[in-house]
Amino acid sequence: MDEQDLRLTVNGAGYAVRCDPATPLLDVLRHDLGLAGPRFGCGQGLCGACFVLIDGRARSSCDLPAGAAQGHAVTTVEGLAGRDGAPHPVQRAFLDEQAAQCGYCTSGMIISAVALLAADPSPGEEQVRAALEQNLCRCGAHQRIIAAVLAAARRMACGDPPGRDGRARQDRQAAP
Amino acid sequence: MTGPAGGPAASGHPAGPALPPTLAANPRLSAWVDLSAAGAVTVSTGKVEYGQGIWTALAQVAAEELEVGLDRVTVAPVRTDRSPDEGITSGSRSVEESGAALRQACAQARMALLAAAARRLGADPASLRVADGRIVGPGGPTGLTYWTLVAADPAVLDRDAGPPVPASDPRRWSVAGRSAPRRDLPAKVTGRPAFLHDLALPGMRHGRVVRPPAVNARLAGLPDAAALARAGLPPGTAVVRDGSFLGVVAEAERDAVRAAGVVRRAASWLAGPEPGLGALPPLPDCDDLAAFLRSAPAEESTVARRADQAAASRAVRTVAAEFTRPYLAHASMAPSCAIARWDGEQVTVWSHSQGPFALRGAIAAALGIAPGQVTVCHAEGAGAYGHNGADDAAFDAVLLARAAGGRPVRVLWSREDELGWAPLGPAMLARIEAGLSPEGRIVTWRQDVWSNGFIGRPGSGGHPRLLAAAHVAGGEPAPPAPDGPPTGAMGSTRNAVPGYDIPDLLVRRHRLLAMPLRTSSLRSLGAFLNVFAIESVIDELAAAAGADPVAFRLAHLSDPRAARVLREAARLAGWDARPRADGTGWGVGYARYKGLAGYCAAVAEVEAHSSVRVRRLWVAADVGKVISPDGVANQLEGGAIQSASWALKERVRFSRSAVTSVTWDDYPILRFSEVPRVQVAIMESEEPEAGAGEVAQGPVAAAIGNALADAVGVRVRDLPLTREQVARAIERG
Ligand code: FES
Ligand code: FES
């Protein structure tokens, strides 16, 4: 083991962390920085639960050595909120569409969606599916997640009106 | 059934309706409802949240009965030292059981509080009503609230539930019966700590278990501490060894992971169990499960028998076929996690178990201590679909924490251990023989089901059934899992009795008495294969009778609720006008879950060119009265997609000594590019709540199987329905 002082930029803030640079970034984010948003699902880059943005691109943090993240901007789901602390339109759309069951895959899904919408502000369903292909969901919330990403794109296109926090589903699934 | 206070009907008094069973067993109202914090309502139940949204639904029930705003209600996490024991959270019975108990407890609490208010005001209780927790009289607000009443008399709810009182009328529901946004989601979309996996207790250390390289390997040797240190064991790591149970405890999680790697490389194992211990046979041939299922020793029992020789003798056409499913993994997105802390002789365990009370008993039994020495606190894990590794991880943490001097130890399984060591849904074989009369009626049905038992939860059959209990010194592998009473509602024979009008019928169960791989409950138990098999045969019979598959089913379903879901699914899908195109097919599937719960019908559109792809699914369900329509829709959509994943892709693979499908590459599940569009319809119903979590599993798999047969012209009877299986079926003709 060879510990070094790493300098990381996470959610816009600079951090100095002393650890073996081979430590997975996910471990540093969760334990040294106390960020719970990136979740551990496999540790092998195969499920998407730990996804973060590295310079705006979504990728796994469980198989990325923390040392390799130096010099890059790391964003976790905690860092997506606007300056006023309001959730990102994608986060609000996930609430609006109630786009989760257990929610363990959710932060990774949101990260992939944010990266997609930054690159392609008006994707179709096929583009959304392609962008989320590396993110697994065992509960089968896929359809709602696709709907949430499409809704977020629409919302961002028209200047991001305030969220409705789940009431979209409520109206649609009115009591019989 | 008689009320707990009333005599039997024969005594001359009409027997009132009984209290809901879990309330009768835990009658103290204060165990369910706590109003001690001003303005807040905390309700306790024995059912646990695992992503199915039950806490939101139960909060709705409490808000409705107590007449308070939903925002005031919090559901307390289950703790075995405080919460009412409501058994396991499974079988889609949560809202039915816990909702009924909570509804009645809240209705009685409301009555007790109104009575207390009436006494203070010198008023008639019938003249008082509640508005968001405030007591209102004929002249307006009385100045009293639930909370002032409880502050004045803190013991007002310390009383046992009396005979049942009328609960609110569903037609007047304002909170229940409408979709409420899930209350756990804001934390999950913003990345706040939400799971047991995120819980960090003061002074917590990190543990990892080093599992044997084979199911029946035993630990033969481990280098001493100095040698392990030379091999790179991080300083300060404790190595725990008990028989063949091997683990490490370290200060930081990264050290525990590294230490586990060092120990894994250094340990030597011997194949085969210790002589004299219960020997595990080599694993069966993973590519010929049918041979194993047919030849393993089994206990036979009759599940259902209706004899009508005259009808049976009218059969002129017979369909006989065998269907199999492989072992299936839970494959939860989060590997199992647990924290344990010893305080002297007492141990406290944080677990995402589906059965905290059963886990408490199993841990106590495995350690030979009193259940009172164990407290299990539930904390949410990722989605659970049955008995996964949660309980095993809890026992791992208990064992490792013994080496931590009173500090809490957190254990997190690896992905490989989760896929390789958690209990599995058993492989199954169903053999069906059915006969058709000259008029095209089904007149006789024989069904035989071979499977390991599904009831392998902790404590089942009097055995702790915790993984590490088999590895510690003197431990033995758990005996083959029980399967519950042989009925069409339980275990491997769940839904093995077709719900169609068939005069002559015999269904038998063959529960295996050898359990090479540990099996237990997985969502919908045997219903997944049984409905797939039954509905496949029904389609073949319909074809033999020259009938449309939907019409043929309707002609054999006298239950109007069954006919209603089937018609609705067909209508949604546009069944009668379905387009015909090369390589695409349409299929339908129907079942009433357990033969006595919710009704579900599904239609699938499948494309089978280079691979098998489900394009669309339509699902109609009647699950009785609904507390949260969107919650039910979410369960139906998710159930349908998971069932499609099982049906199309999933299969646990193993060598003769160990499970080998231990990464997401070897155990693929359905991905976004493969997920069908799902449209659901929830039928309006005044019938009791029936649970939505498992109803879709069987009908969706059946619809997919029938659609595939429609598309390719041959029937694939062995799950999963992969391209290779299609090719094999075509070869066989
Ligand atoms: S935990 Fe990183 S991809 Fe699975
Ligand atoms: S919501 Fe549970 S894994 Fe996606």
PDB file of N, CA, C and O in Angstrom, chain A residues 1 19 23 27 30-32 37 39 41 44 77-78 91 98 100-102 104 125 129 132-133 136 138-140 143-144 169-170 173 175, chain B residues 51 177 179 182 188-189 191 197-198 253-254 258 329-331 334 383 385 415-416 630 634 637-638 641-642 650 671-673 675 677-678:
ATOM      1  N   MET A   1       0.858  -1.187   0.000  1.00  0.00           N
ATOM      2  CA  MET A   1       0.000   0.000   0.000  1.00  0.00           C
ATOM      3  C   MET A   1       0.888   1.229   0.000  1.00  0.00           C
ATOM      4  O   MET A   1       1.860   1.321   0.710  1.00  0.00           O
ATOM      5  N   CYS A  19      -4.857   8.683   0.591  1.00  0.00           N
ATOM      6  CA  CYS A  19      -5.155   7.246   0.438  1.00  0.00           C
ATOM      7  C   CYS A  19      -4.313   6.672  -0.693  1.00  0.00           C
ATOM      8  O   CYS A  19      -3.656   7.406  -1.439  1.00  0.00           O
ATOM      9  N   THR A  23      -7.243   3.050  -4.691  1.00  0.00           N
ATOM     10  CA  THR A  23      -8.551   2.887  -4.047  1.00  0.00           C
ATOM     11  C   THR A  23      -9.638   3.291  -5.033  1.00  0.00           C
ATOM     12  O   THR A  23      -9.535   4.336  -5.672  1.00  0.00           O
ATOM     13  N   ASP A  27     -15.236   4.257  -3.258  1.00  0.00           N
ATOM     14  CA  ASP A  27     -14.904   4.091  -1.842  1.00  0.00           C
ATOM     15  C   ASP A  27     -14.537   5.444  -1.221  1.00  0.00           C
ATOM     16  O   ASP A  27     -14.991   5.796  -0.123  1.00  0.00           O
ATOM     17  N   ARG A  30     -17.720   7.641  -0.903  1.00  0.00           N
ATOM     18  CA  ARG A  30     -18.639   7.212   0.157  1.00  0.00           C
ATOM     19  C   ARG A  30     -18.014   7.380   1.537  1.00  0.00           C
ATOM     20  O   ARG A  30     -18.671   7.845   2.459  1.00  0.00           O
ATOM     21  N   HIS A  31     -16.765   6.984   1.686  1.00  0.00           N
ATOM     22  CA  HIS A  31     -16.191   6.946   3.028  1.00  0.00           C
ATOM     23  C   HIS A  31     -15.451   8.221   3.407  1.00  0.00           C
ATOM     24  O   HIS A  31     -15.638   8.742   4.495  1.00  0.00           O
ATOM     25  N   ASP A  32     -14.598   8.743   2.523  1.00  0.00           N
ATOM     26  CA  ASP A  32     -13.812   9.918   2.890  1.00  0.00           C
ATOM     27  C   ASP A  32     -14.636  11.186   2.745  1.00  0.00           C
ATOM     28  O   ASP A  32     -14.499  12.110   3.531  1.00  0.00           O
ATOM     29  N   GLY A  37     -24.810   9.130  -2.301  1.00  0.00           N
ATOM     30  CA  GLY A  37     -25.521   9.026  -3.579  1.00  0.00           C
ATOM     31  C   GLY A  37     -24.994   7.940  -4.500  1.00  0.00           C
ATOM     32  O   GLY A  37     -25.757   7.100  -4.977  1.00  0.00           O
ATOM     33  N   ARG A  39     -23.963   4.497  -5.307  1.00  0.00           N
ATOM     34  CA  ARG A  39     -24.206   3.265  -4.529  1.00  0.00           C
ATOM     35  C   ARG A  39     -23.295   2.144  -5.027  1.00  0.00           C
ATOM     36  O   ARG A  39     -22.959   2.088  -6.208  1.00  0.00           O
ATOM     37  N   GLY A  41     -22.963  -1.519  -6.232  1.00  0.00           N
ATOM     38  CA  GLY A  41     -23.824  -2.587  -6.734  1.00  0.00           C
ATOM     39  C   GLY A  41     -23.042  -3.816  -7.150  1.00  0.00           C
ATOM     40  O   GLY A  41     -23.503  -4.940  -6.984  1.00  0.00           O
ATOM     41  N   GLN A  44     -17.636  -3.823 -10.304  1.00  0.00           N
ATOM     42  CA  GLN A  44     -16.963  -4.310 -11.515  1.00  0.00           C
ATOM     43  C   GLN A  44     -17.323  -3.498 -12.751  1.00  0.00           C
ATOM     44  O   GLN A  44     -17.068  -3.941 -13.863  1.00  0.00           O
ATOM     45  N   VAL A  77     -24.717  12.533  -7.688  1.00  0.00           N
ATOM     46  CA  VAL A  77     -26.129  12.929  -7.727  1.00  0.00           C
ATOM     47  C   VAL A  77     -26.401  14.040  -6.711  1.00  0.00           C
ATOM     48  O   VAL A  77     -27.273  14.883  -6.909  1.00  0.00           O
ATOM     49  N   GLU A  78     -25.599  14.095  -5.660  1.00  0.00           N
ATOM     50  CA  GLU A  78     -25.763  15.172  -4.672  1.00  0.00           C
ATOM     51  C   GLU A  78     -25.397  16.531  -5.252  1.00  0.00           C
ATOM     52  O   GLU A  78     -25.817  17.563  -4.728  1.00  0.00           O
ATOM     53  N   GLN A  91     -34.043  15.164 -11.618  1.00  0.00           N
ATOM     54  CA  GLN A  91     -34.451  14.644 -10.309  1.00  0.00           C
ATOM     55  C   GLN A  91     -35.930  14.909 -10.085  1.00  0.00           C
ATOM     56  O   GLN A  91     -36.677  14.053  -9.596  1.00  0.00           O
ATOM     57  N   GLN A  98     -42.662   9.173 -10.438  1.00  0.00           N
ATOM     58  CA  GLN A  98     -42.497   8.088  -9.462  1.00  0.00           C
ATOM     59  C   GLN A  98     -41.695   6.971 -10.108  1.00  0.00           C
ATOM     60  O   GLN A  98     -42.107   5.799 -10.126  1.00  0.00           O
ATOM     61  N   ALA A 100     -39.306   4.898  -9.726  1.00  0.00           N
ATOM     62  CA  ALA A 100     -38.467   3.960  -8.983  1.00  0.00           C
ATOM     63  C   ALA A 100     -39.351   3.001  -8.219  1.00  0.00           C
ATOM     64  O   ALA A 100     -40.512   3.284  -7.949  1.00  0.00           O
ATOM     65  N   GLN A 101     -38.777   1.853  -7.893  1.00  0.00           N
ATOM     66  CA  GLN A 101     -39.381   1.037  -6.852  1.00  0.00           C
ATOM     67  C   GLN A 101     -38.489   1.133  -5.626  1.00  0.00           C
ATOM     68  O   GLN A 101     -38.710   1.945  -4.760  1.00  0.00           O
ATOM     69  N   CYS A 102     -37.435   0.323  -5.569  1.00  0.00           N
ATOM     70  CA  CYS A 102     -36.582   0.426  -4.382  1.00  0.00           C
ATOM     71  C   CYS A 102     -35.699   1.661  -4.433  1.00  0.00           C
ATOM     72  O   CYS A 102     -35.257   2.163  -3.410  1.00  0.00           O
ATOM     73  N   TYR A 104     -32.647   1.896  -5.571  1.00  0.00           N
ATOM     74  CA  TYR A 104     -31.210   1.672  -5.430  1.00  0.00           C
ATOM     75  C   TYR A 104     -30.462   2.034  -6.717  1.00  0.00           C
ATOM     76  O   TYR A 104     -29.331   2.485  -6.674  1.00  0.00           O
ATOM     77  N   GLU A 125     -37.231   8.159 -27.518  1.00  0.00           N
ATOM     78  CA  GLU A 125     -37.214   7.017 -26.608  1.00  0.00           C
ATOM     79  C   GLU A 125     -36.017   6.112 -26.878  1.00  0.00           C
ATOM     80  O   GLU A 125     -35.380   5.608 -25.951  1.00  0.00           O
ATOM     81  N   ARG A 129     -33.161   4.943 -24.195  1.00  0.00           N
ATOM     82  CA  ARG A 129     -32.845   3.538 -23.889  1.00  0.00           C
ATOM     83  C   ARG A 129     -31.366   3.260 -24.101  1.00  0.00           C
ATOM     84  O   ARG A 129     -30.722   2.604 -23.288  1.00  0.00           O
ATOM     85  N   LEU A 132     -29.153   4.621 -21.347  1.00  0.00           N
ATOM     86  CA  LEU A 132     -29.294   3.962 -20.043  1.00  0.00           C
ATOM     87  C   LEU A 132     -28.923   2.481 -20.097  1.00  0.00           C
ATOM     88  O   LEU A 132     -29.084   1.754 -19.120  1.00  0.00           O
ATOM     89  N   GLU A 133     -28.398   2.047 -21.236  1.00  0.00           N
ATOM     90  CA  GLU A 133     -28.166   0.612 -21.441  1.00  0.00           C
ATOM     91  C   GLU A 133     -27.245  -0.010 -20.377  1.00  0.00           C
ATOM     92  O   GLU A 133     -27.389  -1.173 -20.035  1.00  0.00           O
ATOM     93  N   LEU A 136     -28.500  -1.053 -14.798  1.00  0.00           N
ATOM     94  CA  LEU A 136     -29.445  -2.136 -14.559  1.00  0.00           C
ATOM     95  C   LEU A 136     -30.479  -1.708 -13.518  1.00  0.00           C
ATOM     96  O   LEU A 136     -30.173  -0.949 -12.597  1.00  0.00           O
ATOM     97  N   ARG A 138     -33.339  -3.916 -11.237  1.00  0.00           N
ATOM     98  CA  ARG A 138     -33.926  -5.226 -10.996  1.00  0.00           C
ATOM     99  C   ARG A 138     -35.416  -5.138 -10.697  1.00  0.00           C
ATOM    100  O   ARG A 138     -36.132  -6.120 -10.815  1.00  0.00           O
ATOM    101  N   CYS A 139     -35.873  -3.987 -10.268  1.00  0.00           N
ATOM    102  CA  CYS A 139     -37.291  -3.861  -9.901  1.00  0.00           C
ATOM    103  C   CYS A 139     -38.189  -3.688 -11.120  1.00  0.00           C
ATOM    104  O   CYS A 139     -39.403  -3.766 -10.995  1.00  0.00           O
ATOM    105  N   GLY A 140     -37.616  -3.406 -12.268  1.00  0.00           N
ATOM    106  CA  GLY A 140     -38.453  -3.224 -13.457  1.00  0.00           C
ATOM    107  C   GLY A 140     -39.089  -1.856 -13.540  1.00  0.00           C
ATOM    108  O   GLY A 140     -40.206  -1.706 -14.025  1.00  0.00           O
ATOM    109  N   GLN A 143     -39.738   1.545 -17.507  1.00  0.00           N
ATOM    110  CA  GLN A 143     -40.668   2.326 -18.302  1.00  0.00           C
ATOM    111  C   GLN A 143     -40.868   3.709 -17.693  1.00  0.00           C
ATOM    112  O   GLN A 143     -40.930   4.707 -18.395  1.00  0.00           O
ATOM    113  N   ARG A 144     -40.955   3.755 -16.375  1.00  0.00           N
ATOM    114  CA  ARG A 144     -41.122   5.046 -15.697  1.00  0.00           C
ATOM    115  C   ARG A 144     -39.858   5.882 -15.819  1.00  0.00           C
ATOM    116  O   ARG A 144     -39.921   7.105 -15.902  1.00  0.00           O
ATOM    117  N   ARG A 169     -48.175  11.478 -11.811  1.00  0.00           N
ATOM    118  CA  ARG A 169     -48.699  10.116 -11.718  1.00  0.00           C
ATOM    119  C   ARG A 169     -50.034  10.118 -11.009  1.00  0.00           C
ATOM    120  O   ARG A 169     -50.928   9.344 -11.320  1.00  0.00           O
ATOM    121  N   GLN A 170     -50.148  10.981 -10.006  1.00  0.00           N
ATOM    122  CA  GLN A 170     -51.369  10.984  -9.214  1.00  0.00           C
ATOM    123  C   GLN A 170     -52.563  11.305 -10.106  1.00  0.00           C
ATOM    124  O   GLN A 170     -53.610  10.683 -10.029  1.00  0.00           O
ATOM    125  N   GLN A 173     -53.246   8.360 -12.539  1.00  0.00           N
ATOM    126  CA  GLN A 173     -53.769   7.137 -11.923  1.00  0.00           C
ATOM    127  C   GLN A 173     -54.854   7.519 -10.922  1.00  0.00           C
ATOM    128  O   GLN A 173     -54.830   7.109  -9.780  1.00  0.00           O
ATOM    129  N   ALA A 175     -58.148   7.723  -8.734  1.00  0.00           N
ATOM    130  CA  ALA A 175     -58.893   6.594  -8.149  1.00  0.00           C
ATOM    131  C   ALA A 175     -59.998   6.182  -9.097  1.00  0.00           C
ATOM    132  O   ALA A 175     -60.620   7.014  -9.734  1.00  0.00           O
TER     133      ALA A 175
ATOM    134  N   GLY B  51     -39.025  -1.384  -1.147  1.00  0.00           N
ATOM    135  CA  GLY B  51     -39.164  -0.800  -2.475  1.00  0.00           C
ATOM    136  C   GLY B  51     -40.522  -1.050  -3.092  1.00  0.00           C
ATOM    137  O   GLY B  51     -40.798  -0.593  -4.183  1.00  0.00           O
ATOM    138  N   GLY B 177     -56.911   5.071  -1.430  1.00  0.00           N
ATOM    139  CA  GLY B 177     -57.638   4.925  -2.683  1.00  0.00           C
ATOM    140  C   GLY B 177     -57.152   5.888  -3.759  1.00  0.00           C
ATOM    141  O   GLY B 177     -57.562   5.806  -4.895  1.00  0.00           O
ATOM    142  N   SER B 179     -53.590   7.778  -5.492  1.00  0.00           N
ATOM    143  CA  SER B 179     -52.136   7.616  -5.544  1.00  0.00           C
ATOM    144  C   SER B 179     -51.470   8.695  -4.713  1.00  0.00           C
ATOM    145  O   SER B 179     -51.741   9.870  -4.890  1.00  0.00           O
ATOM    146  N   ARG B 182     -44.685   8.463  -3.405  1.00  0.00           N
ATOM    147  CA  ARG B 182     -43.891   7.647  -2.478  1.00  0.00           C
ATOM    148  C   ARG B 182     -43.058   8.539  -1.592  1.00  0.00           C
ATOM    149  O   ARG B 182     -42.390   9.451  -2.066  1.00  0.00           O
ATOM    150  N   LYS B 188     -34.004   9.327  -2.218  1.00  0.00           N
ATOM    151  CA  LYS B 188     -33.322   8.469  -3.185  1.00  0.00           C
ATOM    152  C   LYS B 188     -32.947   9.212  -4.458  1.00  0.00           C
ATOM    153  O   LYS B 188     -31.931   8.893  -5.074  1.00  0.00           O
ATOM    154  N   VAL B 189     -33.738  10.200  -4.870  1.00  0.00           N
ATOM    155  CA  VAL B 189     -33.351  10.923  -6.092  1.00  0.00           C
ATOM    156  C   VAL B 189     -32.308  11.993  -5.806  1.00  0.00           C
ATOM    157  O   VAL B 189     -31.635  12.456  -6.732  1.00  0.00           O
ATOM    158  N   GLY B 191     -29.886  11.468  -3.476  1.00  0.00           N
ATOM    159  CA  GLY B 191     -28.667  10.790  -3.039  1.00  0.00           C
ATOM    160  C   GLY B 191     -28.423  10.884  -1.546  1.00  0.00           C
ATOM    161  O   GLY B 191     -27.306  10.674  -1.092  1.00  0.00           O
ATOM    162  N   HIS B 197     -27.202   0.170   3.683  1.00  0.00           N
ATOM    163  CA  HIS B 197     -25.850   0.274   3.152  1.00  0.00           C
ATOM    164  C   HIS B 197     -25.205   1.628   3.464  1.00  0.00           C
ATOM    165  O   HIS B 197     -23.998   1.771   3.420  1.00  0.00           O
ATOM    166  N   ASP B 198     -26.030   2.643   3.730  1.00  0.00           N
ATOM    167  CA  ASP B 198     -25.507   3.994   3.981  1.00  0.00           C
ATOM    168  C   ASP B 198     -25.364   4.286   5.476  1.00  0.00           C
ATOM    169  O   ASP B 198     -24.919   5.361   5.851  1.00  0.00           O
ATOM    170  N   GLU B 253     -13.351   0.090   5.239  1.00  0.00           N
ATOM    171  CA  GLU B 253     -13.917  -0.875   4.300  1.00  0.00           C
ATOM    172  C   GLU B 253     -12.873  -1.305   3.267  1.00  0.00           C
ATOM    173  O   GLU B 253     -12.775  -2.481   2.921  1.00  0.00           O
ATOM    174  N   ARG B 254     -12.064  -0.354   2.814  1.00  0.00           N
ATOM    175  CA  ARG B 254     -11.082  -0.728   1.783  1.00  0.00           C
ATOM    176  C   ARG B 254     -10.064  -1.719   2.352  1.00  0.00           C
ATOM    177  O   ARG B 254      -9.567  -2.581   1.636  1.00  0.00           O
ATOM    178  N   ARG B 258      -9.316  -5.576   1.057  1.00  0.00           N
ATOM    179  CA  ARG B 258      -7.950  -6.039   0.764  1.00  0.00           C
ATOM    180  C   ARG B 258      -7.596  -7.255   1.620  1.00  0.00           C
ATOM    181  O   ARG B 258      -7.047  -8.241   1.138  1.00  0.00           O
ATOM    182  N   ALA B 329     -31.895 -16.569  -9.730  1.00  0.00           N
ATOM    183  CA  ALA B 329     -31.270 -15.781  -8.661  1.00  0.00           C
ATOM    184  C   ALA B 329     -32.124 -14.555  -8.355  1.00  0.00           C
ATOM    185  O   ALA B 329     -32.812 -14.039  -9.224  1.00  0.00           O
ATOM    186  N   HIS B 330     -32.072 -14.129  -7.096  1.00  0.00           N
ATOM    187  CA  HIS B 330     -32.777 -12.884  -6.726  1.00  0.00           C
ATOM    188  C   HIS B 330     -32.128 -11.705  -7.443  1.00  0.00           C
ATOM    189  O   HIS B 330     -32.820 -10.847  -7.955  1.00  0.00           O
ATOM    190  N   ALA B 331     -30.797 -11.717  -7.424  1.00  0.00           N
ATOM    191  CA  ALA B 331     -30.049 -10.692  -8.153  1.00  0.00           C
ATOM    192  C   ALA B 331     -30.504  -9.283  -7.814  1.00  0.00           C
ATOM    193  O   ALA B 331     -30.709  -8.455  -8.699  1.00  0.00           O
ATOM    194  N   ALA B 334     -28.470  -4.406  -4.893  1.00  0.00           N
ATOM    195  CA  ALA B 334     -27.476  -4.186  -3.847  1.00  0.00           C
ATOM    196  C   ALA B 334     -27.110  -5.522  -3.241  1.00  0.00           C
ATOM    197  O   ALA B 334     -27.982  -6.285  -2.854  1.00  0.00           O
ATOM    198  N   GLY B 383     -34.331  -3.479  -3.548  1.00  0.00           N
ATOM    199  CA  GLY B 383     -35.501  -4.301  -3.795  1.00  0.00           C
ATOM    200  C   GLY B 383     -35.227  -5.766  -3.487  1.00  0.00           C
ATOM    201  O   GLY B 383     -34.176  -6.295  -3.831  1.00  0.00           O
ATOM    202  N   TYR B 385     -37.031  -9.722  -3.590  1.00  0.00           N
ATOM    203  CA  TYR B 385     -38.060 -10.439  -4.332  1.00  0.00           C
ATOM    204  C   TYR B 385     -38.266 -11.814  -3.729  1.00  0.00           C
ATOM    205  O   TYR B 385     -38.641 -12.757  -4.403  1.00  0.00           O
ATOM    206  N   ARG B 415     -20.651  -8.803  -5.027  1.00  0.00           N
ATOM    207  CA  ARG B 415     -21.601  -9.215  -6.074  1.00  0.00           C
ATOM    208  C   ARG B 415     -21.496 -10.721  -6.321  1.00  0.00           C
ATOM    209  O   ARG B 415     -22.487 -11.411  -6.478  1.00  0.00           O
ATOM    210  N   GLU B 416     -20.279 -11.244  -6.313  1.00  0.00           N
ATOM    211  CA  GLU B 416     -20.088 -12.674  -6.569  1.00  0.00           C
ATOM    212  C   GLU B 416     -20.765 -13.515  -5.481  1.00  0.00           C
ATOM    213  O   GLU B 416     -21.385 -14.536  -5.771  1.00  0.00           O
ATOM    214  N   ASP B 630     -51.387   4.101  -8.086  1.00  0.00           N
ATOM    215  CA  ASP B 630     -50.092   4.170  -8.772  1.00  0.00           C
ATOM    216  C   ASP B 630     -49.107   3.167  -8.172  1.00  0.00           C
ATOM    217  O   ASP B 630     -48.250   2.639  -8.878  1.00  0.00           O
ATOM    218  N   ASN B 634     -47.266   0.408 -10.380  1.00  0.00           N
ATOM    219  CA  ASN B 634     -45.813   0.261 -10.321  1.00  0.00           C
ATOM    220  C   ASN B 634     -45.433  -1.203 -10.083  1.00  0.00           C
ATOM    221  O   ASN B 634     -44.532  -1.755 -10.719  1.00  0.00           O
ATOM    222  N   GLU B 637     -46.248  -3.223 -13.346  1.00  0.00           N
ATOM    223  CA  GLU B 637     -45.245  -2.961 -14.391  1.00  0.00           C
ATOM    224  C   GLU B 637     -43.938  -3.661 -14.053  1.00  0.00           C
ATOM    225  O   GLU B 637     -43.333  -4.342 -14.882  1.00  0.00           O
ATOM    226  N   GLY B 638     -43.492  -3.471 -12.807  1.00  0.00           N
ATOM    227  CA  GLY B 638     -42.221  -4.054 -12.396  1.00  0.00           C
ATOM    228  C   GLY B 638     -42.279  -5.574 -12.421  1.00  0.00           C
ATOM    229  O   GLY B 638     -41.337  -6.240 -12.853  1.00  0.00           O
ATOM    230  N   ILE B 641     -42.063  -6.755 -16.017  1.00  0.00           N
ATOM    231  CA  ILE B 641     -40.720  -6.649 -16.608  1.00  0.00           C
ATOM    232  C   ILE B 641     -39.786  -7.691 -15.998  1.00  0.00           C
ATOM    233  O   ILE B 641     -39.002  -8.332 -16.691  1.00  0.00           O
ATOM    234  N   GLN B 642     -39.892  -7.896 -14.684  1.00  0.00           N
ATOM    235  CA  GLN B 642     -39.033  -8.917 -14.073  1.00  0.00           C
ATOM    236  C   GLN B 642     -39.383 -10.305 -14.605  1.00  0.00           C
ATOM    237  O   GLN B 642     -38.498 -11.126 -14.870  1.00  0.00           O
ATOM    238  N   GLU B 650     -32.917 -15.531 -17.888  1.00  0.00           N
ATOM    239  CA  GLU B 650     -32.223 -15.861 -16.650  1.00  0.00           C
ATOM    240  C   GLU B 650     -32.075 -17.359 -16.396  1.00  0.00           C
ATOM    241  O   GLU B 650     -32.992 -18.139 -16.602  1.00  0.00           O
ATOM    242  N   ARG B 671     -32.192  -5.585 -20.085  1.00  0.00           N
ATOM    243  CA  ARG B 671     -31.667  -4.211 -20.120  1.00  0.00           C
ATOM    244  C   ARG B 671     -32.642  -3.287 -20.842  1.00  0.00           C
ATOM    245  O   ARG B 671     -33.583  -3.753 -21.491  1.00  0.00           O
ATOM    246  N   PHE B 672     -32.328  -1.984 -20.769  1.00  0.00           N
ATOM    247  CA  PHE B 672     -33.234  -0.988 -21.351  1.00  0.00           C
ATOM    248  C   PHE B 672     -33.587  -1.274 -22.800  1.00  0.00           C
ATOM    249  O   PHE B 672     -34.725  -1.110 -23.219  1.00  0.00           O
ATOM    250  N   SER B 673     -32.584  -1.721 -23.596  1.00  0.00           N
ATOM    251  CA  SER B 673     -32.867  -1.933 -25.016  1.00  0.00           C
ATOM    252  C   SER B 673     -33.830  -3.102 -25.209  1.00  0.00           C
ATOM    253  O   SER B 673     -34.404  -3.256 -26.277  1.00  0.00           O
ATOM    254  N   VAL B 675     -36.312  -4.023 -22.815  1.00  0.00           N
ATOM    255  CA  VAL B 675     -37.504  -3.959 -21.961  1.00  0.00           C
ATOM    256  C   VAL B 675     -38.738  -3.615 -22.795  1.00  0.00           C
ATOM    257  O   VAL B 675     -38.719  -2.659 -23.562  1.00  0.00           O
ATOM    258  N   ARG B 677     -42.566  -2.312 -23.724  1.00  0.00           N
ATOM    259  CA  ARG B 677     -43.531  -1.332 -23.215  1.00  0.00           C
ATOM    260  C   ARG B 677     -44.630  -2.095 -22.496  1.00  0.00           C
ATOM    261  O   ARG B 677     -45.116  -3.095 -23.004  1.00  0.00           O
ATOM    262  N   VAL B 678     -45.001  -1.604 -21.360  1.00  0.00           N
ATOM    263  CA  VAL B 678     -46.032  -2.293 -20.562  1.00  0.00           C
ATOM    264  C   VAL B 678     -47.191  -1.341 -20.324  1.00  0.00           C
ATOM    265  O   VAL B 678     -46.999  -0.213 -19.878  1.00  0.00           O
TER     266      VAL B 678
END
